[in-house]
Amino acid sequence: MRIGHVLAARAMVRHCPEPESWLDVGTGDADFPQVARAYFPYTSFDGLDPTPRVLRARVVERVEEAIVGRLTDRHVTARVRERYDVVSLFQYLERVADPRAELRAALGALRPGGHLLVDVADPRRLVPVHPVGLGAELVAQGCTVLTGARGHRVIARKDASAP
């Protein structure tokens, strides 16, 4: 996964070169923030994970803030509302019961004009999200898809008019 993290960070540099704040969802031990810090040295990385692994990541300073839970948990939704310039989801949507709700919550955590980075191992597993694909779902939710509309990695920008 490390090479995937490097490629994702490089792809984000082209679209959002200096984000102030970034939430990595499903971060676990915060492997992605650790890799991405080389490309975004001035960015504040926070991590969200349903397991206490994110707390250990905070202790070893891979993330600045550790949040235990899911994006759709009420206490999490309120805490992260329109707080981040970038939200990343690495192979997260495939592991949740309601990917569409998690995607909406991820967009809710973004500031207007913020960027969403979604990486999925198998885009076909997300058919319940949108029958045409993840890119179409993001457009339907008020985003502009910048790269990878039908691929494994999608980068989208939340439009200012999006809810």
XYZ file of N, CA and C in Angstrom:
489
model
N 0.821 -1.194 0.000
C 0.000 0.000 0.000
C 0.869 1.263 0.000
N 2.080 1.190 0.468
C 2.924 2.382 0.559
C 3.082 3.082 -0.791
N 3.301 2.332 -1.873
C 3.449 2.967 -3.178
C 2.143 3.635 -3.583
N 1.022 3.028 -3.226
C -0.275 3.644 -3.490
C -0.431 4.952 -2.747
N 0.071 4.997 -1.529
C 0.017 6.236 -0.748
C 0.885 7.317 -1.374
N 2.050 6.946 -1.832
C 2.942 7.908 -2.485
C 2.277 8.462 -3.747
N 1.710 7.587 -4.558
C 1.059 8.026 -5.790
C -0.145 8.921 -5.501
N -0.892 8.597 -4.477
C -2.053 9.420 -4.109
C -1.608 10.797 -3.628
N -0.572 10.840 -2.807
C -0.073 12.132 -2.319
C 0.422 12.983 -3.486
N 1.145 12.377 -4.402
C 1.627 13.113 -5.580
C 0.465 13.647 -6.408
N -0.568 12.831 -6.566
C -1.738 13.266 -7.343
C -2.423 14.445 -6.664
N -2.466 14.446 -5.352
C -3.120 15.541 -4.631
C -2.322 16.833 -4.723
N -1.012 16.753 -4.794
C -0.176 17.951 -4.894
C -0.582 18.786 -6.102
N -0.940 18.121 -7.189
C -1.328 18.840 -8.414
C -2.640 19.604 -8.252
N -3.524 19.126 -7.390
C -4.854 19.731 -7.255
C -4.999 20.607 -6.017
N -4.234 20.305 -5.008
C -4.345 21.041 -3.741
C -2.961 21.059 -3.094
N -2.077 21.951 -3.557
C -0.671 21.898 -3.159
C -0.378 22.248 -1.695
N -1.215 23.051 -1.057
C -0.914 23.443 0.322
C -2.151 23.443 1.208
N -2.750 22.271 1.429
C -3.914 22.252 2.312
C -3.498 22.536 3.754
N -4.355 23.226 4.453
C -4.090 23.528 5.861
C -4.421 22.322 6.741
N -5.551 21.668 6.435
C -6.027 20.579 7.290
C -6.511 19.405 6.448
N -6.239 18.195 6.959
C -6.544 16.975 6.205
C -7.044 15.933 7.194
N -8.161 15.289 6.858
C -8.696 14.188 7.659
C -8.540 12.903 6.868
N -7.844 11.930 7.441
C -7.694 10.617 6.829
C -8.663 9.671 7.535
N -9.651 9.202 6.796
C -10.724 8.371 7.345
C -10.356 6.903 7.205
N -10.576 6.138 8.279
C -10.186 4.739 8.285
C -8.678 4.603 8.353
N -8.054 5.520 9.049
C -6.600 5.664 9.040
C -5.844 4.534 9.723
N -6.463 3.844 10.668
C -5.752 2.780 11.375
C -4.524 3.322 12.077
N -3.353 2.870 11.660
C -2.088 3.317 12.247
C -1.553 4.596 11.607
N -2.349 5.214 10.745
C -1.996 6.478 10.071
C -0.798 6.325 9.139
N -0.800 5.245 8.380
C 0.270 5.046 7.403
C 0.245 6.125 6.318
N -0.962 6.470 5.829
C -1.021 7.487 4.777
C -0.527 8.844 5.278
N -1.012 9.360 6.399
C -0.481 10.657 6.847
C 1.042 10.661 7.010
N 1.596 9.549 7.458
C 3.043 9.487 7.612
C 3.742 9.651 6.254
N 3.233 9.003 5.217
C 3.813 9.112 3.875
C 3.552 10.500 3.298
N 2.321 10.980 3.428
C 1.918 12.247 2.809
C 2.635 13.450 3.410
N 3.068 13.347 4.632
C 3.758 14.463 5.284
C 4.999 14.905 4.495
N 5.607 13.980 3.766
C 6.772 14.334 2.932
C 6.368 15.301 1.813
N 5.127 15.221 1.362
C 4.634 16.081 0.276
C 3.889 17.311 0.807
N 3.408 17.214 2.037
C 2.623 18.285 2.652
C 3.160 18.570 4.064
N 4.368 19.114 4.157
C 4.999 19.281 5.472
C 4.290 20.275 6.391
N 3.485 21.167 5.847
C 2.832 22.187 6.676
C 1.359 21.889 6.924
N 0.921 20.717 6.521
C -0.480 20.333 6.675
C -0.690 19.649 8.017
N -1.794 19.970 8.646
C -2.199 19.313 9.887
C -3.034 18.089 9.524
N -2.517 16.902 9.810
C -3.222 15.656 9.520
C -3.937 15.160 10.774
N -5.237 14.889 10.625
C -6.019 14.246 11.678
C -6.421 12.878 11.171
N -6.703 11.968 12.099
C -7.097 10.619 11.715
C -8.399 10.210 12.371
N -9.200 9.472 11.624
C -10.465 8.930 12.109
C -10.465 7.439 11.844
N -10.798 6.664 12.863
C -10.844 5.220 12.707
C -11.793 4.645 13.753
N -12.501 3.569 13.421
C -13.396 2.969 14.409
C -12.656 2.191 15.496
N -11.357 2.013 15.341
C -10.576 1.254 16.322
C -9.645 2.183 17.110
N -9.166 1.734 18.254
C -8.228 2.563 19.033
C -6.835 2.683 18.416
N -6.608 2.050 17.267
C -5.306 2.180 16.604
C -4.982 3.647 16.322
N -6.007 4.443 16.036
C -5.793 5.864 15.747
C -5.234 6.595 16.970
N -5.586 6.139 18.156
C -5.043 6.758 19.377
C -3.543 6.494 19.489
N -3.126 5.297 19.121
C -1.690 4.983 19.123
C -0.963 5.814 18.065
N -1.635 6.022 16.925
C -1.036 6.856 15.875
C -0.818 8.272 16.387
N -1.711 8.745 17.206
C -1.567 10.094 17.791
C -0.375 10.135 18.747
N -0.234 9.106 19.546
C 0.865 9.053 20.517
C 2.223 9.111 19.822
N 2.342 8.439 18.670
C 3.618 8.445 17.944
C 3.679 9.574 16.917
N 2.741 10.511 17.007
C 2.711 11.752 16.227
C 2.579 11.550 14.720
N 1.856 10.515 14.318
C 1.530 10.358 12.905
C 0.328 11.219 12.538
N -0.536 11.506 13.506
C -1.660 12.421 13.321
C -1.667 13.399 14.485
N -2.244 14.553 14.257
C -2.296 15.563 15.307
C -3.521 15.408 16.183
N -4.621 14.974 15.577
C -5.827 14.713 16.352
C -6.329 13.332 15.974
N -6.704 12.551 16.975
C -7.215 11.202 16.759
C -8.686 11.166 17.155
N -9.510 10.679 16.240
C -10.936 10.581 16.487
C -11.335 9.121 16.326
N -11.945 8.556 17.364
C -12.403 7.176 17.307
C -13.881 7.181 16.940
N -14.219 6.465 15.861
C -15.606 6.369 15.427
C -15.696 6.287 13.921
N -16.913 6.508 13.415
C -17.175 6.539 11.976
C -17.679 7.924 11.600
N -17.514 8.291 10.366
C -17.956 9.602 9.900
C -19.441 9.838 10.161
N -20.226 8.800 10.121
C -21.669 8.938 10.291
C -22.102 8.957 11.753
N -21.192 8.766 12.684
C -21.542 8.877 14.111
C -21.863 10.333 14.413
N -22.933 10.570 15.154
C -23.361 11.955 15.429
C -22.255 12.807 16.037
N -21.562 12.255 17.022
C -20.521 13.047 17.686
C -19.375 13.376 16.727
N -19.117 12.496 15.772
C -18.052 12.743 14.791
C -18.520 13.771 13.766
N -19.720 13.590 13.246
C -20.258 14.510 12.238
C -20.231 15.951 12.742
N -20.664 16.148 13.969
C -20.691 17.503 14.536
C -19.275 18.057 14.708
N -18.361 17.212 15.092
C -16.987 17.641 15.367
C -16.216 18.039 14.108
N -16.512 17.388 12.983
C -15.712 17.601 11.771
C -16.414 18.442 10.712
N -17.596 18.917 10.976
C -18.403 19.634 9.975
C -17.637 20.818 9.353
N -17.446 20.766 8.023
C -16.775 21.805 7.233
C -15.453 22.275 7.838
N -14.693 21.339 8.327
C -13.446 21.648 9.029
C -12.187 21.429 8.188
N -12.278 20.634 7.116
C -11.071 20.184 6.427
C -10.979 20.668 4.976
N -9.729 20.878 4.547
C -9.443 21.190 3.151
C -9.416 19.917 2.309
N -9.000 18.806 2.914
C -8.939 17.515 2.221
C -9.446 16.425 3.165
N -10.218 15.508 2.604
C -10.622 14.283 3.309
C -10.218 13.126 2.409
N -9.525 12.146 2.985
C -9.127 10.970 2.212
C -9.773 9.720 2.793
N -10.148 8.815 1.888
C -10.746 7.532 2.252
C -10.025 6.448 1.458
N -9.130 5.727 2.104
C -8.384 4.663 1.443
C -9.025 3.326 1.768
N -9.593 2.704 0.745
C -10.224 1.391 0.876
C -11.123 1.342 2.105
N -11.869 2.409 2.277
C -12.776 2.557 3.415
C -14.219 2.279 3.016
N -14.640 2.812 1.897
C -16.045 2.683 1.503
C -16.449 1.232 1.283
N -15.516 0.383 0.887
C -15.834 -1.032 0.679
C -16.114 -1.760 1.995
N -15.697 -1.177 3.111
C -15.792 -1.873 4.403
C -16.950 -1.397 5.273
N -17.775 -0.496 4.778
C -18.859 0.044 5.595
C -20.210 -0.425 5.074
N -21.193 -0.434 5.962
C -22.526 -0.917 5.598
C -23.232 0.018 4.613
N -23.051 1.319 4.767
C -23.745 2.287 3.910
C -22.724 3.257 3.306
N -22.093 2.868 2.197
C -21.067 3.725 1.597
C -21.592 5.105 1.199
N -22.832 5.173 0.746
C -23.396 6.462 0.327
C -23.471 7.424 1.518
N -23.898 6.938 2.673
C -23.981 7.790 3.870
C -22.586 8.235 4.305
N -21.626 7.356 4.235
C -20.253 7.711 4.613
C -19.680 8.744 3.640
N -19.997 8.594 2.369
C -19.535 9.552 1.371
C -20.149 10.928 1.624
N -21.446 10.966 1.926
C -22.103 12.241 2.260
C -21.453 12.873 3.486
N -21.153 12.047 4.487
C -20.519 12.564 5.707
C -19.113 13.089 5.410
N -18.386 12.423 4.507
C -17.043 12.892 4.121
C -17.146 14.260 3.462
N -18.125 14.424 2.601
C -18.321 15.715 1.947
C -18.737 16.777 2.963
N -19.480 16.379 3.976
C -19.866 17.314 5.034
C -18.680 17.797 5.857
N -17.621 16.999 5.903
C -16.423 17.385 6.651
C -15.552 18.364 5.873
N -15.811 18.491 4.574
C -15.015 19.387 3.729
C -15.543 20.810 3.770
N -14.614 21.738 3.728
C -14.974 23.137 3.512
C -15.407 23.286 2.060
N -16.218 24.287 1.731
C -16.528 24.523 0.315
C -15.228 24.725 -0.466
N -15.125 24.046 -1.602
C -13.904 24.095 -2.396
C -12.871 23.078 -1.965
N -13.161 22.317 -0.898
C -12.240 21.294 -0.417
C -12.177 20.100 -1.355
N -11.184 19.245 -1.135
C -10.935 18.110 -2.016
C -11.160 16.781 -1.299
N -11.747 15.858 -2.030
C -11.985 14.506 -1.543
C -11.120 13.556 -2.349
N -10.400 12.700 -1.665
C -9.565 11.677 -2.286
C -10.123 10.324 -1.869
N -10.614 9.569 -2.839
C -11.181 8.251 -2.567
C -10.370 7.224 -3.324
N -9.899 6.212 -2.610
C -9.133 5.136 -3.216
C -9.851 3.834 -2.872
N -10.216 3.081 -3.896
C -10.907 1.813 -3.675
C -10.138 0.696 -4.367
N -10.115 -0.472 -3.734
C -9.413 -1.615 -4.316
C -10.168 -2.141 -5.533
N -11.496 -2.164 -5.446
C -12.310 -2.704 -6.528
C -13.542 -1.820 -6.712
N -13.521 -0.911 -7.682
C -14.653 0.006 -7.880
C -15.987 -0.705 -8.099
N -15.955 -1.946 -8.593
C -17.199 -2.683 -8.823
C -17.932 -2.989 -7.525
N -17.226 -3.014 -6.409
C -17.869 -3.291 -5.119
C -18.684 -2.100 -4.635
N -18.547 -0.957 -5.291
C -19.285 0.233 -4.882
C -20.518 0.484 -5.741
N -20.951 -0.496 -6.506
C -22.129 -0.319 -7.352
C -23.326 0.196 -6.554
N -23.534 -0.229 -5.296
C -24.664 0.353 -4.556
C -24.538 1.864 -4.356
N -23.343 2.402 -4.431
C -23.172 3.846 -4.278
C -23.847 4.547 -5.445
N -23.527 4.147 -6.648
C -24.165 4.716 -7.835
C -23.977 3.716 -8.964
N -25.060 3.381 -9.684
C -24.930 2.349 -10.725
C -23.947 2.711 -11.834
N -23.710 3.994 -12.073
C -22.787 4.407 -13.123
C -21.366 4.520 -12.587
N -21.214 4.698 -11.293
C -19.887 4.759 -10.704
C -19.746 5.838 -9.649
N -18.622 5.788 -8.977
C -18.325 6.715 -7.898
C -18.298 8.162 -8.390
N -17.730 8.386 -9.559
C -17.672 9.738 -10.113
C -19.056 10.330 -10.291
N -19.985 9.538 -10.803
C -21.357 10.013 -10.994
C -22.017 10.321 -9.658
N -21.727 9.513 -8.657
C -22.282 9.770 -7.318
C -21.749 11.090 -6.762
N -20.477 11.340 -6.942
C -19.890 12.589 -6.452
C -20.477 13.800 -7.163
N -20.692 13.698 -8.458
C -21.320 14.785 -9.202
C -22.732 15.015 -8.669
N -23.457 13.935 -8.422
C -24.816 14.047 -7.897
C -24.841 14.707 -6.517
N -23.747 14.583 -5.771
C -23.679 15.170 -4.439
C -23.000 16.539 -4.429
N -22.817 17.143 -5.591
C -22.329 18.512 -5.647
C -20.830 18.668 -5.746
N -20.176 17.741 -6.437
C -18.726 17.816 -6.599
C -18.358 17.901 -8.073
N -17.155 18.389 -8.312
C -16.546 18.335 -9.629
C -15.477 17.268 -9.561
N -15.586 16.256 -10.399
C -14.602 15.182 -10.413
C -13.399 15.656 -11.223
N -12.232 15.625 -10.592
C -11.010 16.126 -11.227
C -10.219 15.024 -11.913
N -10.193 13.834 -11.312
C -9.459 12.709 -11.908
C -10.142 11.400 -11.552
N -9.958 10.410 -12.400
C -10.327 9.034 -12.083
C -11.792 8.730 -11.945
N -12.646 9.333 -12.738
C -14.090 9.158 -12.580
C -14.520 7.694 -12.524
N -13.805 6.815 -13.176
C -14.198 5.398 -13.174
C -13.085 4.481 -12.663
N -12.053 5.035 -12.103
C -10.911 4.233 -11.702
C -10.882 3.897 -10.223
N -9.724 3.453 -9.791
C -9.508 3.075 -8.399
C -9.324 4.291 -7.488
N -8.831 5.379 -8.053
C -8.580 6.588 -7.261
C -9.330 7.750 -7.896
N -10.158 8.388 -7.097
C -10.940 9.521 -7.573
C -10.582 10.735 -6.720
N -10.335 11.854 -7.375
C -10.137 13.136 -6.681
C -11.250 14.053 -7.146
N -11.953 14.626 -6.182
C -13.058 15.522 -6.498
C -12.973 16.779 -5.637
N -13.549 17.852 -6.146
C -13.613 19.113 -5.402
C -15.063 19.379 -5.047
N -15.296 19.694 -3.789
C -16.643 20.043 -3.333
C -16.987 21.435 -3.844
N -18.065 21.519 -4.602
C -18.495 22.818 -5.129
C -18.995 23.705 -3.992
N -18.827 24.994 -4.163
C -19.244 25.937 -3.130
C -20.736 25.843 -2.830
N -21.532 25.451 -3.800
C -22.988 25.347 -3.611
C -23.427 24.016 -3.030
N -22.492 23.062 -2.848
C -22.857 21.733 -2.331
C -23.300 21.842 -0.869
N -24.249 20.982 -0.488
C -24.727 21.005 0.899
C -23.682 20.558 1.895
